[in-house]
Coordinates of C-alpha atoms in Angstrom, one line a residue:
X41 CA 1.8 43.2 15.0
X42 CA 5.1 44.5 15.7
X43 CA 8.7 43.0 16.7
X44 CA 11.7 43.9 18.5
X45 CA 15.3 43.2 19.5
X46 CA 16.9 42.9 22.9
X47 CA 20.5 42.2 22.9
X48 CA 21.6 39.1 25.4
X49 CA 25.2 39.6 25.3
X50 CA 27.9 39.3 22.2
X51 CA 26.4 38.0 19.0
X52 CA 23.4 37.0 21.0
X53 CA 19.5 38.4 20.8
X54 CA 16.2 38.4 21.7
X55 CA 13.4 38.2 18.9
X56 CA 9.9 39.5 20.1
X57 CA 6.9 39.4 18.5
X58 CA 4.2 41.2 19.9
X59 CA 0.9 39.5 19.3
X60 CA -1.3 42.5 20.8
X61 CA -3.9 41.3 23.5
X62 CA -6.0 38.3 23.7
X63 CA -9.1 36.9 26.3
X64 CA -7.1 34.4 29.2
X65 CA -9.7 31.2 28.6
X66 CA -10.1 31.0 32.3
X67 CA -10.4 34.7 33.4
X68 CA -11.8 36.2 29.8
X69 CA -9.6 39.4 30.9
X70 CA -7.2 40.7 28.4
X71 CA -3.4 39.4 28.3
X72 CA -0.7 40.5 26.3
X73 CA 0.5 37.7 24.0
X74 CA 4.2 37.6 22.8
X75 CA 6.2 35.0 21.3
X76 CA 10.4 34.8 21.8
X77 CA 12.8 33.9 20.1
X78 CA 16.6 33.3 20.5
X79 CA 19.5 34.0 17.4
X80 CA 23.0 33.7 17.5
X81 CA 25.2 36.4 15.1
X82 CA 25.2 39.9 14.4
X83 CA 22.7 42.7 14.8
X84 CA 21.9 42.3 10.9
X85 CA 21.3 38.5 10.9
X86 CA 19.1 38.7 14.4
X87 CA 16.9 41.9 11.9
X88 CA 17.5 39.5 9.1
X89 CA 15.6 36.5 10.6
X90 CA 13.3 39.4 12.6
X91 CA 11.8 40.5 9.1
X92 CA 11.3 36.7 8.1
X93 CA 9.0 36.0 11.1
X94 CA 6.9 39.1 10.7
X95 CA 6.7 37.9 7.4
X96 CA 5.7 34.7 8.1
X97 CA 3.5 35.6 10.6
X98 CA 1.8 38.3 9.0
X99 CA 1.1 35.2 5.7
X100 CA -0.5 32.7 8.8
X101 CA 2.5 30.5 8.2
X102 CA 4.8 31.4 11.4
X103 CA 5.7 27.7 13.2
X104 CA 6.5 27.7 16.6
X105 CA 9.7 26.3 17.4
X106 CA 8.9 23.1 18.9
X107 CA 11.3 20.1 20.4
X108 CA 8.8 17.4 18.7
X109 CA 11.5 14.6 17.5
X110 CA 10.5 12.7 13.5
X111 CA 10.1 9.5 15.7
X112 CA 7.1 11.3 18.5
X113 CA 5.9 12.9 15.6
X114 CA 5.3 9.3 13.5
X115 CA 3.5 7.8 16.7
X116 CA 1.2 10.3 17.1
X117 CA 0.0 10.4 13.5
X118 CA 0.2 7.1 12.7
X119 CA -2.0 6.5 16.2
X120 CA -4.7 9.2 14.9
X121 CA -4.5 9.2 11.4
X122 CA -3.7 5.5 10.2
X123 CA -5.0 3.6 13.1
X124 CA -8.8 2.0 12.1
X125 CA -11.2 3.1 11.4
X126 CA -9.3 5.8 9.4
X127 CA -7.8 3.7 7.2
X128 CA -7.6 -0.4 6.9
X129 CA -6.1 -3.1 9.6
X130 CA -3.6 -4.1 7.3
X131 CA -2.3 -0.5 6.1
X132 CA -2.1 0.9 9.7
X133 CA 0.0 -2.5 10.7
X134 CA 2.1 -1.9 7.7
X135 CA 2.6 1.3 8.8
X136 CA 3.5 0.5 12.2
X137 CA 6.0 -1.8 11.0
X138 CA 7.9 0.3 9.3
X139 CA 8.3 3.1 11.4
X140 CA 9.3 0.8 14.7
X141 CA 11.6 -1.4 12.4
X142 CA 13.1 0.5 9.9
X143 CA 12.5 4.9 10.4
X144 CA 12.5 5.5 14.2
X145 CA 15.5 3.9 14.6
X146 CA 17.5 5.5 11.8
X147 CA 15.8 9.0 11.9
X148 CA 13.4 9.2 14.5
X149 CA 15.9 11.1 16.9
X150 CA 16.1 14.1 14.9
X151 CA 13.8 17.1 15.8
X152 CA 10.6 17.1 13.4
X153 CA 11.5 21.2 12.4
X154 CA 15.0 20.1 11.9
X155 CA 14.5 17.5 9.3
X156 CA 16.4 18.1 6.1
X157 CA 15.9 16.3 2.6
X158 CA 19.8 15.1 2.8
X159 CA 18.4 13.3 6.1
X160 CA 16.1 11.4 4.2
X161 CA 18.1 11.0 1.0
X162 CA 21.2 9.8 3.1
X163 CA 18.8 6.7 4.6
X164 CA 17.6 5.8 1.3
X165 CA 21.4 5.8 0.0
X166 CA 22.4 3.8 3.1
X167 CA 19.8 1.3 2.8
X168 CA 20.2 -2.2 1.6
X169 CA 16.2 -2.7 1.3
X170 CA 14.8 -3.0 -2.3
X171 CA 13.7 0.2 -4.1
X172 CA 10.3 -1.2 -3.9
X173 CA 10.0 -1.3 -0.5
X174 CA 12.1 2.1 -0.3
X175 CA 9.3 3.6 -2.4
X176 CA 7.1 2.7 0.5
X177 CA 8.9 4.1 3.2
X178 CA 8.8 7.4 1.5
X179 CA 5.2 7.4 0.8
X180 CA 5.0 7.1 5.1
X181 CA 7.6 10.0 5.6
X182 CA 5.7 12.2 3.2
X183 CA 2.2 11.0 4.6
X184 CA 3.7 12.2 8.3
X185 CA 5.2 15.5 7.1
X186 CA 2.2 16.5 5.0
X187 CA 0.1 15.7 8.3
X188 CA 2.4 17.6 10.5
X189 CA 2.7 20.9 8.0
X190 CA -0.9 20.8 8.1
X191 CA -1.3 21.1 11.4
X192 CA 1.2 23.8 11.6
X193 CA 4.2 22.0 13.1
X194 CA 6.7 22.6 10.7
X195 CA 6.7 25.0 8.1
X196 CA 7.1 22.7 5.0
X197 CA 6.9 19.3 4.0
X198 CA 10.9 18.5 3.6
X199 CA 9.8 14.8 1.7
X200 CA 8.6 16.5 -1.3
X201 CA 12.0 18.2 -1.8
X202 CA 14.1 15.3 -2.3
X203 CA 15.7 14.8 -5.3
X204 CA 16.3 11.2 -6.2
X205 CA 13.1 9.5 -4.6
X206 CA 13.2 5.6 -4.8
X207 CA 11.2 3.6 -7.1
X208 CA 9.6 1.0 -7.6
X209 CA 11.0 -1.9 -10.0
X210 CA 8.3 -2.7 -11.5
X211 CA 8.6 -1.5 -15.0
X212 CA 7.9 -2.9 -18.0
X213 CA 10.5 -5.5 -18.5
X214 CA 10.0 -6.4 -14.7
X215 CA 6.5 -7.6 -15.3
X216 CA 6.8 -9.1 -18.8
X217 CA 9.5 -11.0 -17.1
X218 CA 6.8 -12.6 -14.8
X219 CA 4.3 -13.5 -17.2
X220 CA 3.6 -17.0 -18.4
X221 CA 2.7 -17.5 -22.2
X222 CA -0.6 -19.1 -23.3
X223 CA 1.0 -22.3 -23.7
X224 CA 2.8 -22.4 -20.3
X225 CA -0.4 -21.7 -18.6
X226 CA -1.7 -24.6 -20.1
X227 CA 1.5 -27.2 -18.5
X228 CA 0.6 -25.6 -15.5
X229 CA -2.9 -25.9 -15.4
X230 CA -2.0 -29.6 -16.2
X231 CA -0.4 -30.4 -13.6
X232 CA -2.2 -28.4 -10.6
X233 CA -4.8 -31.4 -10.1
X234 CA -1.7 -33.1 -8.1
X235 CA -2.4 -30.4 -5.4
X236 CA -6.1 -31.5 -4.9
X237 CA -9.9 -30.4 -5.7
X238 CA -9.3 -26.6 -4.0
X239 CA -5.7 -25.5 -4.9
X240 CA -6.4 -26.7 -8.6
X241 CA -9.7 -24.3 -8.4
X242 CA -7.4 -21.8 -6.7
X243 CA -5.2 -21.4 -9.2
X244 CA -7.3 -21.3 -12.3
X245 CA -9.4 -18.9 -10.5
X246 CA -6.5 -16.9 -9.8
X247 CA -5.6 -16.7 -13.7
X248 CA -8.9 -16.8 -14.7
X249 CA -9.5 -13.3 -13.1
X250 CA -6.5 -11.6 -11.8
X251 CA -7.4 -11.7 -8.7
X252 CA -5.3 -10.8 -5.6
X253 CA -4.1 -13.3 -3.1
X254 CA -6.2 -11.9 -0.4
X255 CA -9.0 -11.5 -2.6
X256 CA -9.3 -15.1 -3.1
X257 CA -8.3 -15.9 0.2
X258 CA -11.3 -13.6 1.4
X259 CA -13.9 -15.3 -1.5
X260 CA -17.5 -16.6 0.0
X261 CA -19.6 -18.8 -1.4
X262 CA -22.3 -16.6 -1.2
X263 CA -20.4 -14.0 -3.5
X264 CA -20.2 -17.2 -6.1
X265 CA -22.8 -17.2 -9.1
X266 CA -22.0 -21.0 -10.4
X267 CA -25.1 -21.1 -12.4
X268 CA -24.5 -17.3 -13.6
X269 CA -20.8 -18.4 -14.1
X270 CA -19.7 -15.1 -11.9
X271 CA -17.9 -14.0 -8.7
X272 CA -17.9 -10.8 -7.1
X273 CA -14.8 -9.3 -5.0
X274 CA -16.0 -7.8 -2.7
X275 CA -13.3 -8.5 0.2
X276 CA -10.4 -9.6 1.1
X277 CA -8.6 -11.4 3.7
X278 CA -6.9 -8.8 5.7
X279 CA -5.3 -11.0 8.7
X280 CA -6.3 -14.8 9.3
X281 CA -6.2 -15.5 12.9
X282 CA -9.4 -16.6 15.4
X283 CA -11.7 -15.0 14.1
X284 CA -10.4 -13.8 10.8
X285 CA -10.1 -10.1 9.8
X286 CA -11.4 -9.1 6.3
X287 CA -11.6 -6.0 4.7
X288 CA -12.6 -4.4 1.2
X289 CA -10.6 -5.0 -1.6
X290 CA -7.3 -2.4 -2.5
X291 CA -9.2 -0.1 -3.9
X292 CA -12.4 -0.4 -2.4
X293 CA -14.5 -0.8 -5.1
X294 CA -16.1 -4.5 -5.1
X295 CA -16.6 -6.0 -8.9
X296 CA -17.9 -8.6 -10.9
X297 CA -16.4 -11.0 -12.9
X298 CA -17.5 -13.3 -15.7
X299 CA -15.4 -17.4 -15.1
X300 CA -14.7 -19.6 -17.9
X301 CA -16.8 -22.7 -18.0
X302 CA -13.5 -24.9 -17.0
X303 CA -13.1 -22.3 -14.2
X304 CA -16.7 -22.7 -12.8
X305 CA -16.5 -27.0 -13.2
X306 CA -13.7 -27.0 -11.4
X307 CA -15.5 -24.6 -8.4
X308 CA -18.3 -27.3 -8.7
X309 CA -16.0 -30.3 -7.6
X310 CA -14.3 -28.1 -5.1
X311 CA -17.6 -27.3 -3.4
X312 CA -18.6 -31.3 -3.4
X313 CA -15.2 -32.1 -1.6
X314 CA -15.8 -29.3 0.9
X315 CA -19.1 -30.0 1.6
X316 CA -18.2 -33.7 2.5
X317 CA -15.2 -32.7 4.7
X318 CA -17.3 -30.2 6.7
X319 CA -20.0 -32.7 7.3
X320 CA -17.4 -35.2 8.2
X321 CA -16.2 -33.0 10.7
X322 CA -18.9 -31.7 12.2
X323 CA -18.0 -28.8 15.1
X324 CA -14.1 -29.5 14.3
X325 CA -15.1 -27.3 10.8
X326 CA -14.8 -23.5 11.3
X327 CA -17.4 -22.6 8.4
X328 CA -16.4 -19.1 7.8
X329 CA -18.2 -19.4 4.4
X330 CA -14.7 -19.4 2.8
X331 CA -14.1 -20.9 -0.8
X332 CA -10.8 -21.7 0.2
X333 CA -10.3 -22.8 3.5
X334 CA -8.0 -25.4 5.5
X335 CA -9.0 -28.8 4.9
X336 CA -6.6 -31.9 6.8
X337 CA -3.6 -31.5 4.2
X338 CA -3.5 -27.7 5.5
X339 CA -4.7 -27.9 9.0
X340 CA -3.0 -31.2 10.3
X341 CA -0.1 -29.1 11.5
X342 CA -1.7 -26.1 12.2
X343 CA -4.4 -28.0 15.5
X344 CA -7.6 -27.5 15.3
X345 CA -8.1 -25.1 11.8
X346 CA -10.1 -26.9 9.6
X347 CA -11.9 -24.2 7.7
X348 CA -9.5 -21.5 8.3
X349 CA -8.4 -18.6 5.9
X350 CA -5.7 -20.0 3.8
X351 CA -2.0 -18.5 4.8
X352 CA -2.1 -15.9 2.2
X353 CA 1.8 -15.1 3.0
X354 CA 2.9 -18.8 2.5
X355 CA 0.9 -19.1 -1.2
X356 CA 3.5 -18.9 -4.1
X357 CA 6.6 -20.2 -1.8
X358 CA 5.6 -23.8 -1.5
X359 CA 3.4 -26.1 -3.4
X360 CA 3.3 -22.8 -6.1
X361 CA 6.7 -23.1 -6.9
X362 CA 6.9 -27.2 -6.7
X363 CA 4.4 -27.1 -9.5
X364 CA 5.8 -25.1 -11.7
X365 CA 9.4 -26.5 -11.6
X366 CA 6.9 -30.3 -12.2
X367 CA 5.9 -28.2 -15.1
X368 CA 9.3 -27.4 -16.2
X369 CA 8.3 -23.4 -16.4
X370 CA 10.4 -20.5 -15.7
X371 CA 9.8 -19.3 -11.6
X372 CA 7.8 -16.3 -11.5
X373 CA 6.2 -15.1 -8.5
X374 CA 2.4 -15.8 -7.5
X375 CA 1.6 -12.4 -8.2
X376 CA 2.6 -13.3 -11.8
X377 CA -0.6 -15.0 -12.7
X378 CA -2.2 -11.7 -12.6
X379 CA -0.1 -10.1 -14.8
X380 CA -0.6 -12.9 -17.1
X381 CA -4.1 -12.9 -16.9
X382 CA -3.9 -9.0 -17.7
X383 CA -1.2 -10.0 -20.8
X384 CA -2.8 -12.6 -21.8
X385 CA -6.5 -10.7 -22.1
X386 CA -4.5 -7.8 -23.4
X387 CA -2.8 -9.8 -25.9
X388 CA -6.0 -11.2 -27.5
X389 CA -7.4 -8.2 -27.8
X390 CA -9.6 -7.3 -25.0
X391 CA -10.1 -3.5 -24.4
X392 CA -7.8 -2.2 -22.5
X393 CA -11.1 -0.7 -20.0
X394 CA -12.5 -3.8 -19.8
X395 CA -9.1 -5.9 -18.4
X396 CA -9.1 -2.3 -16.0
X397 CA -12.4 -3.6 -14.3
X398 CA -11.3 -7.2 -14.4
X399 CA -8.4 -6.7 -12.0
X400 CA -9.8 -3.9 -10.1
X401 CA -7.4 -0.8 -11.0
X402 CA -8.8 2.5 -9.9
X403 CA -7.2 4.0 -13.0
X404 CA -7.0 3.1 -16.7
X405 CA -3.5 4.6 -16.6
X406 CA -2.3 2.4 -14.0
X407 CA -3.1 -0.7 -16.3
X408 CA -1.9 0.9 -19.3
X409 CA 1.3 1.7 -17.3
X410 CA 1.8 -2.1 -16.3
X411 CA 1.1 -3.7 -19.1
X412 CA 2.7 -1.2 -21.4
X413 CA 4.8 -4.2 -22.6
X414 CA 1.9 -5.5 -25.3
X415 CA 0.7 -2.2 -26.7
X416 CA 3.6 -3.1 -29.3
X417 CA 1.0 -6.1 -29.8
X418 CA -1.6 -4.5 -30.0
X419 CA -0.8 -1.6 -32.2
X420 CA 0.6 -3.6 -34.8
X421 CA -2.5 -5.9 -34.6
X422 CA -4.6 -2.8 -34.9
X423 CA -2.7 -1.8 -38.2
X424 CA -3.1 -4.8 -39.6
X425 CA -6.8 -4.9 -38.9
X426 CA -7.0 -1.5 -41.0
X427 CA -5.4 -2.7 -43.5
X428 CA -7.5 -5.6 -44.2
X429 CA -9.9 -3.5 -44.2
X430 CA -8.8 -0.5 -46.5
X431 CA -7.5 -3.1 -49.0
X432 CA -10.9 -5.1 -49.1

């Protein structure tokens, strides 16, 4: 494969590289296949950039220069790469938020080839969303450039290069910051009744087990072991709506998990309460099979949803946060009963592999990462253990 130069006028050229000859797919006779290019500067710089495409193409990394904008480029992939089945309901409409709301409209105009990490650096700067959510938004843009080098449409993934990625807030201070103590869970527990048979079930189950929202918002009664004393995630609620959408849990590894005896009595007198509402009912009762579902108190303004996935989005704003002011507790957020669960298990000296399976994590190092905050705990408990021992 060769090149050459053809001057266009001042401090203009012509870049050729000849291909050599190749079947026409409708003839089958031999063409001659070229590519052009165009560079603006001196003689050197146009055999400069001459000897970088040879280069390039002689390595199979040679991008064709293309007009593809960021914001085409993030509808196409996230259409053929994100959309289900590829990857879940709610990820893919996550997705698709973000790049209509938030990344086509601050970079989706620039050309895909001409993407720079400053471009992406200057929209985290300029941002007023939380790092959190920032986080996020990168982990899309770098998804969408991996794809696109890939596939050969640019000729590196300009994400990876940028220096002061966001993060994530939660460290270790965040999350201890959202943990209840022992004896705070028990005020709440005390006072949870108020709500009603389910919601008092709901939220012990939730610290019983760490469970997500959508995981319990997606628990069946036929993944329920009462006499066993077990439930199995093996779902969760991924959009509630007629019919509901569920899905596998985050990970999408279903587990098992052993209840306290308080836990499972107050399952028992859940069940009784929903039995008798949905036989009260009659047709007007969606039976999705739900452990927690709409009953009057959550359907009467909602028509006709009696039996309905619970709002997932609206548990920990409301009747949550009422309770735990009645409680006179410090406001953490709903996903803080998992991390107390996690402390709390961690703290009384549970192996660190078993609280791992308990809340589902993929990775031992992602609980030891959260919960880093009562390893002080625990290695002091540890020392004093050996000591007792040694000194016996």
């Amino acid at each position: 494969m060769r090149g050459s130069l053809r001057k266009r006028y001042t401090d203009s050229w012509n870049l050729i590289l000849d291909l050599g000859y190749h079947p026409d797919p409708q003839t089958g006779q031999l063409k001659r296949k070229q590519k052009w290019y165009t560079v603006h500067g001196t003689k050197r710089d146009a055999e400069k950039k001459l000897a970088e495409l040879l280069h390039a193409l002689h390595q199979g990394t040679l991008v064709e220069p293309s007009k593809l904008t960021l914001g085409a480029w993030l509808d196409t992939w996230v259409e053929t790469a994100i959309k289900p089945p590829n990857k879940r309901l709610r990820s893919y409409e996550t997705y698709k938020s973000v790049i209509t709301h938030h990344l086509q409209p601050a970079l989706g105009a620039i050309r895909l080839q001409q993407l720079l990490p400053t471009d992406l650096q200057r929209y985290y700067t300029a941002s007023s969303l939380s790092p959190t959510t920032l986080e996020q938004h990168h982990v899309i843009v770098h998804s969408a450039l991996k794809a696109a080098h890939l596939q050969g449409l640019v000729a590196r993934n300009v994400a990876s290069l940028v220096l002061n990625k966001p993060r994530r807030l939660e460290d270790v201070d965040t999350v201890s910051q959202q943990c209840w103590t022992a004896a705070e869970v028990r005020r709440f527990l005390a006072v949870t009744p108020q709500a009603g048979p389910q919601m008092a079930a709901f939220y012990q189950l939730a610290l019983d087990t760490g469970a997500r929202k959508g995981e319990l918002c997606g628990l069946q009664w036929g993944e329920t072991d009462l006499e066993r004393g077990q439930v199995a995630i093996v779902r969760q609620l991924v959009k509630p709506g007629l019919p509901p959408v569920f899905g596998p849990p985050k990970n999408g590894t279903p587990r098992t998990i052993s209840l306290m005896s308080s836990t499972v009595d107050l399952l028992r007198r859940h069940k009784a309460r929903q039995a008798e509402t949905r036989l009260a009912n009659g047709q007007s009762y969606h039976d999705f099979g739900l452990v927690f579902a709409k009953d009057w108190w959550g359907a009467r303004t909602h028509g006709h949803t009696l039996g309905h996935p619970l709002q997932s989005n609206n548990i920990g704003q409301g009747e949550f946060q009422r309770l735990s002011v009645q409680a006179g507790l410090p406001r953490i957020p709903f996903h803080g009963l998992r991390h107390t669960c996690a402390t709390l298990l961690l703290q009384a000296g549970v192996p660190v592999h078993v609280v791992q399976e308990r809340l589902g994590h993929k990775r031992i190092e992602v609980t030891l990462n959260i919960y880093a905050h009562t390893l002080p705990h625990m290695q002091q408990d540890a020392a004093d253990k050996l000591s007792s021992m040694l000194q016996a």
